[in-house]
Every structure is written in structure tokens, then in C-alpha cells.
Amino acid sequence: MILVVNVCRERLHYYEFVKPVLDILKDCDILVSHYLDLKQEDLAICDKVIICGTSLKDNGFLENMDKFSWLKDFDKPVLGICAGFQILGLTFGGKAKKKTEIGFFHEKFGSEFLGLKGEVEVYHLHNNYALFGDEFEVFSPRDDSGEPAGDEVVQAVKSKGKDFYGVLFHPEVRNKEMILEFCRL
Amino acid sequence: MQNHRVFDPYDFTWKFVEIWGFIFMKLGILFSGGKDSTLAAWIARREGYEVNCLISISSENKESFMFHVPSIERTAKQAEAMGLPIILKKSKGEKEVELKDLEEAIVEARNKFGIEGIVTGAVESVYQASRVQKICNRLGLECFNPLWQKDQIELLRDLVKEKFEVIVVGVAAYPLDEKFLGRKIDEEFIDEMSSLQEKFDINPAGEGGEFESFVLDGPVFERGLEIASFEDFGSGNSWRREVEVK
């Protein structure tokens, strides 16, 4: 069972940030929960967790970071999308940074990341991103030699010790197969 | 099986939301008069939001990437039938100028009606959605796209399920022709579009501009509209119907 976590403050944003993910997972066994409602038994019965994104103006989850402390001891695969990416970063000692990116962008991946490799078109919708600590490996951006492009906005990370993946972009718009690849882990 | 606990009306989360007042946010609808923006308006209202006004841009450019053109001036009649005020702004439809016109219309809606967010009927178009997102972000408004990435057959079925009366007022793709003008979106139409999708790779809800629609009635209307007269223009697989409604 895949637990899909809604972090939207606005009820109407469910249709834009959660439902498209559920549509991609239409053949999977799914449990949907708002992060303020998340129960220990939900985390116990699921096999994987996807933390969805939210709107440009919605930073409500940043005021409730204590609600994500369960991540510290969690050892099942997690995929954080946009807001979920920031939540992963902040939970593990990273820092929030401001950067607005809206629309299609091309991002470079070095080694394969949930099926993505080389230059990939992605859809961005964010005013913030996260800097990650040493516990995470940066998969994008990479420069032409395949090395991490240190001065650019971090786009995709994986935890070195766990199956925790984070993407700043919205794969439910342009990279749907990436979400299914995560589900196949 | 998908377990949607978020939709329990007595759910703690939404009680929390109600207590904090977010649920009553005042919204303006970016409205073309077609099925997508009307359905988006209904979803916003159904979810408890206050729909305060409609915003329509009448583009003189029939090739506009941002705005639908057929029958857009009939949106004033639709607004009246919905019991909503409308801000109707004309635009020459030049590529970036029309965005400025849209931003001015949204600012006018904010000043007149105190809206805190915009709702669009965007489904697939990143071109349209990202430009509205940028305008809202600049103005400090929320932007809602409740049909975003929605399956097109599901969208058509929702219109029928929610009892919208929608007709086709324009076609622009083979094998659609003048016979489609005036067709109602019903189960028969959906089956036909589904079949055309398989045979010709057509977007069944017209997301690629294959057809344009006009809404006569639905749950967001206080009274339904009737076609008073119409005139058809076009040839081959490119037709539009100009309708007068009462």
C-alpha cells in the first residue's frame, strides 16, 4: 500500500497537487491522508510514502514541521515532491532558500534517478527550495562532466542511507513514469 | 483500491480548516464561457469557496494561445444567469500584451470584489497555467487549477454527472465538421469522442483546440440559457457557431 500525504492548506488544491498523483497510481493500493491527520498505524501499514506538493503561496507546512518528525525514524521508501522535497531537506538539517521557478525547464541528471537520466524537461512551480546536508546525494543539477553543479538550485536528491527521494519539480505533470518507477522499488 | 479519507466531511482536517477560516476564501473565475472554466467554478463553489466574480478576456486574435475566442462575448449573459458580476476586458490578443490585459483585469477584480485567489479551467496547457501562476504570484493571490492533469474522458463524464448543459460552438480538427456544431455533451458524444481518440488521436475533451464549447446551464447557474439564434461560419474541418442566447 502506498500512503499519499496531502500537505495543502487549501481544500481546493487537493485537485491540483494530490489527485494527479492518485490518477497515476490508479492501479495501486492507496491510502490518502492529510499531514495533520497522519496516524502511526497509517505509517505502519504502508509500504511506501509519497509527500505531494502544494501551491506557490502555501507555506503552511513550514509552520508545522514537527508533524513530519516521523521521517527521522522511518525506514520505508519515501518520495517528496516540491513541498515534500523541502520537508525532507528541513527534517534532515537542511535550509530553506528562496527561488521562484514556474513552467518548463531542462534539468541535467548524472547517473540514473528513478528512470531519469541526461537532460530532462520538468515542470517547476515553487518559490522556495531546500539545501540538503551530507546525508543526501545530489542527482541534479549536474554539469557536463557529470559532477554536481554546486551553485545551482538543487533539483533531485536521494538519501545515502535510506530510500528517500526528493524532487523539486512536479513529476505528476511531465515525468509521470518517474512516480511509477518509485512505486516499483 | 484507493482510500480517500480526505473527503470525509466530518474529517478533523477540514474542521481545522473551517475554524481558521481558509475555506471561505473569495475567488474570481478566469472565465471563457466554455466547459472547463465553468466546471472549475462549480468545483470551487462545491468545495465551500465563495465565488465572487467572473473575469473574461475578449481577444481580437482568433489564434490566441491564452484565451478561447468563440462566443466569448456571450459570457456576460452567462454571468447574469449565474447571478455573478463579470469583468469583461477586450484585448488585441498580441502575445505578451494580452497577459498585461489579463493582469489588469485581475487587479480590477481584486480591487472591486476583494478576491484572494483566481480559479482557472487549465487542464494540460502549461503555457496558459504557468502565465496565470506568474501573474497571481506577482499579485500575492492564490491560484487554483482544479482540473489540472485531469483525464479528459473523466472531465466529460463529470459534466454529464453534474448535469451541465454544454454545446459545441467551434471545431478545428479532422474529422470534426459542421455537423458537430450545436451537439450537446452527453454520453453519446463522449462515446464518439472516445472512439475518435482511438482512431485519430484526438483529445476527447478538445484540449488541443479540436473543439470549443459553450455552457447553457448547470449547477452553478441560477437559471438556464436558451439559444435565441445562431449563425455558422467556416469550411471543411474548421467551423464556429456564433450564438445569441436569452
CSV table of C-alpha atoms in Angstrom, one decimal:
chain,number,residue,atom,x,y,z
A,1,MET,CA,0.0,0.0,0.0
A,2,ILE,CA,1.2,3.5,-0.9
A,3,LEU,CA,0.5,6.3,1.5
A,4,VAL,CA,-0.1,9.6,-0.3
A,5,VAL,CA,0.3,12.6,2.0
A,6,ASN,CA,-1.5,15.8,1.2
A,7,VAL,CA,0.2,18.9,2.6
A,8,CYS,CA,-2.2,21.5,1.1
A,9,ARG,CA,-3.7,24.1,3.4
A,10,GLU,CA,-6.4,24.8,0.9
A,11,ARG,CA,-9.0,22.1,0.3
A,12,LEU,CA,-9.3,23.1,-3.4
A,13,HIS,CA,-5.6,22.5,-4.0
A,14,TYR,CA,-6.2,18.7,-3.5
A,15,TYR,CA,-7.4,18.5,-7.1
A,16,GLU,CA,-4.2,20.1,-8.4
A,17,PHE,CA,-1.5,18.6,-6.3
A,18,VAL,CA,-2.8,15.3,-5.0
A,19,LYS,CA,-5.4,13.9,-7.4
A,20,PRO,CA,-3.0,13.9,-10.4
A,21,VAL,CA,-0.6,11.7,-8.4
A,22,LEU,CA,-3.6,9.4,-7.4
A,23,ASP,CA,-4.5,9.2,-11.1
A,24,ILE,CA,-1.0,8.0,-12.0
A,25,LEU,CA,-1.4,5.4,-9.2
A,26,LYS,CA,-4.9,4.3,-10.3
A,27,ASP,CA,-3.9,0.6,-10.3
A,28,CYS,CA,-2.2,0.7,-6.9
A,29,ASP,CA,-3.5,0.2,-3.4
A,30,ILE,CA,-3.6,3.7,-2.0
A,31,LEU,CA,-4.3,5.4,1.3
A,32,VAL,CA,-4.6,9.2,1.2
A,33,SER,CA,-4.1,11.3,4.4
A,34,HIS,CA,-3.6,15.0,5.2
A,35,TYR,CA,-0.4,15.5,7.1
A,36,LEU,CA,-2.2,17.0,10.1
A,37,ASP,CA,-4.3,13.7,10.3
A,38,LEU,CA,-1.4,11.2,9.8
A,39,LYS,CA,-1.6,8.3,12.2
A,40,GLN,CA,1.1,5.9,13.3
A,41,GLU,CA,-1.0,3.0,12.0
A,42,ASP,CA,-1.0,4.6,8.5
A,43,LEU,CA,2.8,4.6,8.5
A,44,ALA,CA,2.9,1.1,9.9
A,45,ILE,CA,0.6,-0.5,7.2
A,46,CYS,CA,2.0,1.3,4.2
A,47,ASP,CA,5.0,0.1,2.0
A,48,LYS,CA,5.9,3.5,0.6
A,49,VAL,CA,5.1,7.1,1.1
A,50,ILE,CA,4.7,10.0,-1.4
A,51,ILE,CA,4.6,13.5,0.1
A,52,CYS,CA,2.9,15.7,-2.5
A,53,GLY,CA,3.5,19.4,-3.4
A,54,THR,CA,1.3,22.4,-2.9
A,55,SER,CA,0.8,25.9,-4.3
A,56,LEU,CA,3.3,28.8,-4.6
A,57,LYS,CA,1.6,30.8,-1.8
A,58,ASP,CA,1.0,27.9,0.6
A,59,ASN,CA,3.8,27.6,3.2
A,60,GLY,CA,1.5,26.3,5.9
A,61,PHE,CA,3.5,23.1,6.2
A,62,LEU,CA,6.6,25.1,7.2
A,63,GLU,CA,4.9,26.2,10.3
A,64,ASN,CA,4.1,22.5,11.2
A,65,MET,CA,7.4,20.8,10.6
A,66,ASP,CA,7.1,18.9,13.9
A,67,LYS,CA,4.3,16.9,12.1
A,68,PHE,CA,7.0,15.3,9.9
A,69,SER,CA,9.3,14.2,12.7
A,70,TRP,CA,8.2,10.6,12.0
A,71,LEU,CA,10.5,10.8,8.9
A,72,LYS,CA,13.6,10.7,11.2
A,73,ASP,CA,13.0,7.0,12.2
A,74,PHE,CA,11.1,5.9,9.1
A,75,ASP,CA,12.9,3.3,7.0
A,76,LYS,CA,10.5,2.6,4.1
A,77,PRO,CA,10.8,4.4,0.7
A,78,VAL,CA,9.7,8.0,0.6
A,79,LEU,CA,9.3,10.3,-2.4
A,80,GLY,CA,9.0,14.0,-1.6
A,81,ILE,CA,7.6,16.2,-4.4
A,82,CYS,CA,8.3,20.0,-4.3
A,83,ALA,CA,6.9,20.8,-0.8
A,84,GLY,CA,7.7,17.2,0.1
A,85,PHE,CA,11.3,17.8,-1.2
A,86,GLN,CA,11.6,20.8,1.1
A,87,ILE,CA,10.2,18.8,4.0
A,88,LEU,CA,12.8,16.1,3.5
A,89,GLY,CA,15.6,18.8,3.4
A,90,LEU,CA,14.4,20.6,6.5
A,91,THR,CA,13.8,17.4,8.5
A,92,PHE,CA,17.4,16.3,8.0
A,93,GLY,CA,19.1,19.5,8.8
A,94,GLY,CA,18.9,21.4,5.5
A,95,LYS,CA,18.0,25.0,4.9
A,96,ALA,CA,15.1,26.7,3.1
A,97,LYS,CA,16.2,29.1,0.3
A,98,LYS,CA,14.1,31.4,-1.9
A,99,LYS,CA,14.0,30.9,-5.7
A,100,THR,CA,11.0,31.2,-8.0
A,101,GLU,CA,10.7,28.9,-11.0
A,102,ILE,CA,7.5,28.4,-12.9
A,103,GLY,CA,6.9,26.4,-16.1
A,104,PHE,CA,9.0,24.0,-18.1
A,105,PHE,CA,12.8,23.8,-17.5
A,106,HIS,CA,15.5,21.5,-18.6
A,107,GLU,CA,17.5,19.8,-15.8
A,108,LYS,CA,20.6,17.7,-16.1
A,109,PHE,CA,20.9,14.3,-14.3
A,110,GLY,CA,24.2,12.4,-13.9
A,111,SER,CA,23.5,8.8,-13.0
A,112,GLU,CA,20.0,7.4,-13.3
A,113,PHE,CA,17.4,8.7,-10.9
A,114,LEU,CA,14.1,6.8,-10.9
A,115,GLY,CA,14.4,6.3,-14.6
A,116,LEU,CA,15.6,9.9,-15.4
A,117,LYS,CA,19.0,10.4,-17.0
A,118,GLY,CA,20.7,13.1,-19.0
A,119,GLU,CA,18.8,16.3,-19.9
A,120,VAL,CA,15.2,16.1,-18.9
A,121,GLU,CA,12.3,18.5,-19.3
A,122,VAL,CA,10.5,19.1,-16.0
A,123,TYR,CA,7.7,21.3,-14.7
A,124,HIS,CA,8.5,23.7,-11.9
A,125,LEU,CA,6.1,25.6,-9.6
A,126,HIS,CA,7.9,26.8,-6.5
A,127,ASN,CA,9.0,30.0,-4.6
A,128,ASN,CA,11.4,28.1,-2.3
A,129,TYR,CA,13.8,25.1,-2.4
A,130,ALA,CA,16.0,23.3,0.1
A,131,LEU,CA,19.7,22.9,0.6
A,132,PHE,CA,20.5,19.4,1.8
A,133,GLY,CA,23.0,18.1,4.2
A,134,ASP,CA,25.7,15.5,3.7
A,135,GLU,CA,23.2,12.7,4.3
A,136,PHE,CA,21.8,13.2,0.7
A,137,GLU,CA,23.4,12.8,-2.7
A,138,VAL,CA,22.5,15.4,-5.3
A,139,PHE,CA,21.5,13.8,-8.6
A,140,SER,CA,20.5,17.0,-10.3
A,141,PRO,CA,21.8,19.5,-11.3
A,142,ARG,CA,25.0,18.0,-12.8
A,143,ASP,CA,27.4,19.8,-15.1
A,144,ASP,CA,28.6,18.5,-18.4
A,145,SER,CA,31.2,16.3,-16.8
A,146,GLY,CA,28.6,14.7,-14.6
A,147,GLU,CA,29.8,16.4,-11.4
A,148,PRO,CA,27.3,18.1,-9.1
A,149,ALA,CA,26.7,21.8,-10.2
A,150,GLY,CA,27.2,23.2,-6.8
A,151,ASP,CA,26.0,26.8,-7.4
A,152,GLU,CA,22.6,25.9,-8.9
A,153,VAL,CA,19.2,25.1,-7.3
A,154,VAL,CA,19.1,21.5,-6.1
A,155,GLN,CA,16.5,19.6,-8.2
A,156,ALA,CA,16.8,15.9,-7.2
A,157,VAL,CA,18.3,14.1,-4.2
A,158,LYS,CA,18.5,10.7,-2.7
A,159,SER,CA,19.4,9.8,0.9
A,160,LYS,CA,22.7,8.0,1.2
A,161,GLY,CA,21.4,5.6,3.8
A,162,LYS,CA,17.7,5.2,3.0
A,163,ASP,CA,15.4,5.0,0.0
A,164,PHE,CA,14.3,8.7,0.5
A,165,TYR,CA,14.0,10.5,-2.8
A,166,GLY,CA,13.2,14.2,-3.3
A,167,VAL,CA,12.4,16.2,-6.4
A,168,LEU,CA,11.8,20.0,-6.5
A,169,PHE,CA,9.9,19.7,-9.8
A,170,HIS,CA,6.4,18.2,-10.3
A,171,PRO,CA,6.8,14.7,-11.9
A,172,GLU,CA,3.0,14.3,-12.0
A,173,VAL,CA,2.9,16.9,-14.8
A,174,ARG,CA,5.7,15.9,-17.2
A,175,ASN,CA,7.5,12.9,-15.7
A,176,LYS,CA,4.7,10.5,-14.7
A,177,GLU,CA,6.7,7.4,-15.3
A,178,MET,CA,9.2,8.5,-12.6
A,179,ILE,CA,6.4,8.1,-9.9
A,180,LEU,CA,5.6,4.6,-11.2
A,181,GLU,CA,9.4,3.8,-11.1
A,182,PHE,CA,9.4,4.8,-7.4
A,183,CYS,CA,6.4,2.5,-6.8
A,184,ARG,CA,8.3,-0.4,-8.4
A,185,LEU,CA,11.2,-0.1,-5.8
B,1,MET,CA,-8.4,0.3,-4.2
B,2,GLN,CA,-8.0,3.9,-3.2
B,3,ASN,CA,-8.9,5.0,0.3
B,4,HIS,CA,-9.8,8.8,0.3
B,5,ARG,CA,-10.1,9.7,3.9
B,6,VAL,CA,-9.7,13.4,2.9
B,7,PHE,CA,-13.2,13.6,1.7
B,8,ASP,CA,-15.0,12.7,4.9
B,9,PRO,CA,-17.0,15.9,5.6
B,10,TYR,CA,-16.5,15.4,9.4
B,11,ASP,CA,-12.8,14.9,9.0
B,12,PHE,CA,-10.7,16.7,11.6
B,13,THR,CA,-8.5,18.4,9.0
B,14,TRP,CA,-11.4,20.2,7.3
B,15,LYS,CA,-12.8,21.2,10.7
B,16,PHE,CA,-9.4,22.7,11.4
B,17,VAL,CA,-9.5,24.5,8.0
B,18,GLU,CA,-13.0,25.8,8.8
B,19,ILE,CA,-12.0,27.1,12.2
B,20,TRP,CA,-9.1,29.0,10.6
B,21,GLY,CA,-11.4,30.4,8.0
B,22,PHE,CA,-9.5,29.4,4.9
B,23,ILE,CA,-12.5,27.6,3.4
B,24,PHE,CA,-14.3,30.9,2.7
B,25,MET,CA,-11.6,32.4,0.6
B,26,LYS,CA,-13.2,34.8,-2.0
B,27,LEU,CA,-12.3,33.8,-5.6
B,28,GLY,CA,-12.5,35.1,-9.1
B,29,ILE,CA,-13.0,32.7,-12.0
B,30,LEU,CA,-11.0,33.2,-15.2
B,31,PHE,CA,-14.0,32.5,-17.4
B,32,SER,CA,-14.2,31.7,-21.1
B,33,GLY,CA,-17.8,30.6,-21.1
B,34,GLY,CA,-16.7,27.1,-22.0
B,35,LYS,CA,-17.0,23.8,-20.2
B,36,ASP,CA,-13.6,23.8,-18.4
B,37,SER,CA,-13.8,27.2,-16.6
B,38,THR,CA,-17.5,26.6,-15.8
B,39,LEU,CA,-16.8,23.2,-14.3
B,40,ALA,CA,-13.8,24.7,-12.3
B,41,ALA,CA,-16.1,27.4,-11.0
B,42,TRP,CA,-18.6,24.7,-9.8
B,43,ILE,CA,-15.9,22.7,-8.1
B,44,ALA,CA,-14.7,25.8,-6.2
B,45,ARG,CA,-18.2,26.5,-5.0
B,46,ARG,CA,-18.9,22.8,-4.2
B,47,GLU,CA,-15.8,22.8,-2.0
B,48,GLY,CA,-17.1,25.7,0.0
B,49,TYR,CA,-15.4,28.7,-1.6
B,50,GLU,CA,-17.1,31.9,-2.3
B,51,VAL,CA,-17.1,32.7,-6.0
B,52,ASN,CA,-17.3,36.5,-6.1
B,53,CYS,CA,-16.9,37.3,-9.8
B,54,LEU,CA,-16.0,36.1,-13.3
B,55,ILE,CA,-13.2,37.6,-15.3
B,56,SER,CA,-13.2,37.3,-19.1
B,57,ILE,CA,-10.8,38.5,-21.8
B,58,SER,CA,-12.3,39.0,-25.2
B,59,SER,CA,-9.4,38.6,-27.6
B,60,GLU,CA,-9.5,40.0,-31.1
B,61,ASN,CA,-6.9,37.4,-32.1
B,62,LYS,CA,-8.6,34.2,-33.2
B,63,GLU,CA,-5.2,32.4,-32.8
B,64,SER,CA,-4.7,33.5,-29.2
B,65,PHE,CA,-2.8,30.9,-27.2
B,66,MET,CA,-4.2,32.3,-23.9
B,67,PHE,CA,-7.9,32.8,-24.5
B,68,HIS,CA,-10.7,30.9,-26.2
B,69,VAL,CA,-12.4,33.0,-28.8
B,70,PRO,CA,-15.8,31.6,-29.9
B,71,SER,CA,-18.9,33.2,-28.2
B,72,ILE,CA,-16.8,34.8,-25.5
B,73,GLU,CA,-18.9,38.0,-25.6
B,74,ARG,CA,-21.9,35.8,-24.6
B,75,THR,CA,-20.1,35.4,-21.2
B,76,ALA,CA,-22.0,38.5,-19.9
B,77,LYS,CA,-25.3,36.6,-20.4
B,78,GLN,CA,-23.8,33.6,-18.6
B,79,ALA,CA,-22.7,35.8,-15.7
B,80,GLU,CA,-26.2,37.2,-15.4
B,81,ALA,CA,-27.7,33.7,-15.4
B,82,MET,CA,-25.2,32.7,-12.7
B,83,GLY,CA,-26.0,35.8,-10.7
B,84,LEU,CA,-22.4,36.9,-10.7
B,85,PRO,CA,-20.7,40.1,-11.7
B,86,ILE,CA,-18.2,39.9,-14.6
B,87,ILE,CA,-15.2,41.9,-15.6
B,88,LEU,CA,-15.0,41.7,-19.3
B,89,LYS,CA,-11.9,43.2,-20.9
B,90,LYS,CA,-11.1,43.5,-24.6
B,91,SER,CA,-7.6,42.6,-25.8
B,92,LYS,CA,-5.9,42.9,-29.1
B,93,GLY,CA,-4.5,39.4,-28.4
B,94,GLU,CA,-0.9,40.1,-29.1
B,95,LYS,CA,1.3,37.5,-27.4
B,96,GLU,CA,2.5,39.3,-24.3
B,97,VAL,CA,0.2,42.3,-24.3
B,98,GLU,CA,-2.8,40.0,-23.6
B,99,LEU,CA,-1.1,38.9,-20.4
B,100,LYS,CA,-0.9,42.6,-19.4
B,101,ASP,CA,-4.6,42.9,-20.2
B,102,LEU,CA,-5.3,39.8,-18.1
B,103,GLU,CA,-3.3,41.2,-15.2
B,104,GLU,CA,-5.2,44.5,-15.3
B,105,ALA,CA,-8.5,42.6,-15.3
B,106,ILE,CA,-7.4,40.5,-12.2
B,107,VAL,CA,-6.3,43.7,-10.4
B,108,GLU,CA,-9.7,45.3,-11.1
B,109,ALA,CA,-11.4,42.1,-9.7
B,110,ARG,CA,-9.2,42.3,-6.6
B,111,ASN,CA,-10.0,46.0,-6.1
B,112,LYS,CA,-13.7,45.7,-6.8
B,113,PHE,CA,-14.6,42.4,-5.2
B,114,GLY,CA,-11.8,41.7,-2.8
B,115,ILE,CA,-10.9,38.4,-4.3
B,116,GLU,CA,-8.0,36.5,-2.7
B,117,GLY,CA,-7.5,33.9,-5.4
B,118,ILE,CA,-8.1,33.0,-9.1
B,119,VAL,CA,-9.6,29.8,-10.4
B,120,THR,CA,-8.7,28.6,-13.9
B,121,GLY,CA,-10.0,25.7,-16.1
B,122,ALA,CA,-6.5,24.8,-17.2
B,123,VAL,CA,-6.2,21.0,-17.8
B,124,GLU,CA,-3.0,20.4,-19.8
B,125,SER,CA,-1.7,23.7,-21.1
B,126,VAL,CA,1.4,24.7,-19.2
B,127,TYR,CA,1.6,27.8,-21.5
B,128,GLN,CA,-1.7,29.1,-20.0
B,129,ALA,CA,-1.3,27.8,-16.5
B,130,SER,CA,2.2,29.0,-15.9
B,131,ARG,CA,1.4,32.5,-17.1
B,132,VAL,CA,-1.6,32.8,-14.8
B,133,GLN,CA,0.5,31.4,-11.9
B,134,LYS,CA,3.2,34.1,-12.5
B,135,ILE,CA,0.5,36.9,-12.5
B,136,CYS,CA,-1.1,35.5,-9.3
B,137,ASN,CA,2.3,35.1,-7.7
B,138,ARG,CA,3.2,38.7,-8.5
B,139,LEU,CA,-0.1,40.0,-7.1
B,140,GLY,CA,0.0,37.8,-4.0
B,141,LEU,CA,-3.1,35.9,-5.0
B,142,GLU,CA,-3.7,32.1,-4.7
B,143,CYS,CA,-4.1,30.3,-8.0
B,144,PHE,CA,-6.3,27.2,-8.2
B,145,ASN,CA,-6.4,24.8,-11.2
B,146,PRO,CA,-8.9,22.1,-10.0
B,147,LEU,CA,-8.9,20.3,-13.4
B,148,TRP,CA,-5.1,20.2,-13.7
B,149,GLN,CA,-3.9,17.0,-15.4
B,150,LYS,CA,-7.5,15.5,-15.3
B,151,ASP,CA,-8.3,12.6,-17.6
B,152,GLN,CA,-10.3,14.1,-20.5
B,153,ILE,CA,-12.9,11.4,-20.6
B,154,GLU,CA,-13.4,11.8,-16.8
B,155,LEU,CA,-13.8,15.5,-17.3
B,156,LEU,CA,-16.6,15.0,-19.9
B,157,ARG,CA,-18.3,12.4,-17.7
B,158,ASP,CA,-18.2,14.8,-14.7
B,159,LEU,CA,-20.0,17.4,-16.9
B,160,VAL,CA,-22.8,14.9,-17.6
B,161,LYS,CA,-22.9,13.7,-14.0
B,162,GLU,CA,-23.2,17.2,-12.6
B,163,LYS,CA,-26.0,18.0,-15.2
B,164,PHE,CA,-24.2,20.7,-17.1
B,165,GLU,CA,-25.8,21.6,-20.5
B,166,VAL,CA,-22.9,22.2,-22.8
B,167,ILE,CA,-22.9,22.6,-26.6
B,168,VAL,CA,-20.1,22.6,-29.2
B,169,VAL,CA,-19.6,26.1,-30.8
B,170,GLY,CA,-16.4,25.5,-32.7
B,171,VAL,CA,-14.4,22.7,-34.4
B,172,ALA,CA,-10.9,22.8,-35.7
B,173,ALA,CA,-9.7,19.2,-36.4
B,174,TYR,CA,-10.3,16.4,-38.8
B,175,PRO,CA,-12.7,14.6,-38.8
B,176,LEU,CA,-14.8,17.1,-36.8
B,177,ASP,CA,-17.0,19.2,-39.2
B,178,GLU,CA,-20.1,21.5,-39.2
B,179,LYS,CA,-22.3,18.6,-38.1
B,180,PHE,CA,-20.7,18.8,-34.6
B,181,LEU,CA,-21.8,22.4,-34.1
B,182,GLY,CA,-24.6,22.6,-31.6
B,183,ARG,CA,-24.0,19.0,-30.4
B,184,LYS,CA,-24.6,18.5,-26.7
B,185,ILE,CA,-22.0,16.9,-24.5
B,186,ASP,CA,-23.8,13.8,-23.4
B,187,GLU,CA,-23.0,10.0,-23.2
B,188,GLU,CA,-23.4,9.6,-26.9
B,189,PHE,CA,-20.9,12.5,-27.6
B,190,ILE,CA,-18.4,11.1,-25.1
B,191,ASP,CA,-18.6,7.6,-26.7
B,192,GLU,CA,-18.0,9.2,-30.1
B,193,MET,CA,-15.1,11.3,-28.9
B,194,SER,CA,-13.6,8.3,-27.2
B,195,SER,CA,-13.8,6.4,-30.5
B,196,LEU,CA,-12.2,9.3,-32.4
B,197,GLN,CA,-9.4,9.4,-29.8
B,198,GLU,CA,-8.6,5.8,-30.6
B,199,LYS,CA,-8.8,6.3,-34.4
B,200,PHE,CA,-7.4,9.8,-34.9
B,201,ASP,CA,-5.5,10.5,-31.6
B,202,ILE,CA,-7.9,13.5,-31.0
B,203,ASN,CA,-8.0,14.9,-27.5
B,204,PRO,CA,-11.6,13.9,-26.5
B,205,ALA,CA,-12.2,17.0,-24.4
B,206,GLY,CA,-10.7,19.3,-27.0
B,207,GLU,CA,-7.6,20.1,-25.1
B,208,GLY,CA,-5.6,20.5,-28.3
B,209,GLY,CA,-8.2,23.1,-29.6
B,210,GLU,CA,-10.1,20.4,-31.5
B,211,PHE,CA,-13.4,21.9,-30.4
B,212,GLU,CA,-14.8,24.8,-28.4
B,213,SER,CA,-17.8,24.6,-26.1
B,214,PHE,CA,-20.4,26.9,-24.6
B,215,VAL,CA,-22.3,26.3,-21.3
B,216,LEU,CA,-26.0,27.0,-21.2
B,217,ASP,CA,-26.9,25.6,-17.8
B,218,GLY,CA,-25.5,23.7,-14.8
B,219,PRO,CA,-25.4,23.7,-11.0
B,220,VAL,CA,-23.5,27.0,-10.9
B,221,PHE,CA,-26.3,28.7,-12.8
B,222,GLU,CA,-29.4,30.3,-11.1
B,223,ARG,CA,-31.3,29.9,-14.4
B,224,GLY,CA,-30.6,28.2,-17.7
B,225,LEU,CA,-30.0,30.0,-21.0
B,226,GLU,CA,-31.6,29.2,-24.3
B,227,ILE,CA,-30.3,29.7,-27.9
B,228,ALA,CA,-32.2,32.6,-29.4
B,229,SER,CA,-30.4,32.4,-32.8
B,230,PHE,CA,-27.2,31.3,-34.3
B,231,GLU,CA,-25.0,31.7,-37.4
B,232,ASP,CA,-22.3,29.3,-38.6
B,233,PHE,CA,-19.1,30.3,-40.3
B,234,GLY,CA,-16.3,28.1,-41.8
B,235,SER,CA,-15.5,25.3,-44.1
B,236,GLY,CA,-14.1,21.7,-44.1
B,237,ASN,CA,-13.0,20.9,-40.6
B,238,SER,CA,-12.9,24.4,-39.3
B,239,TRP,CA,-16.2,25.9,-38.1
B,240,ARG,CA,-17.6,28.2,-35.5
B,241,ARG,CA,-21.1,29.0,-34.4
B,242,GLU,CA,-21.9,32.5,-33.2
B,243,VAL,CA,-24.9,32.1,-30.8
B,244,GLU,CA,-27.3,34.6,-29.4
B,245,VAL,CA,-28.7,33.5,-26.0
B,246,LYS,CA,-31.6,34.6,-23.9
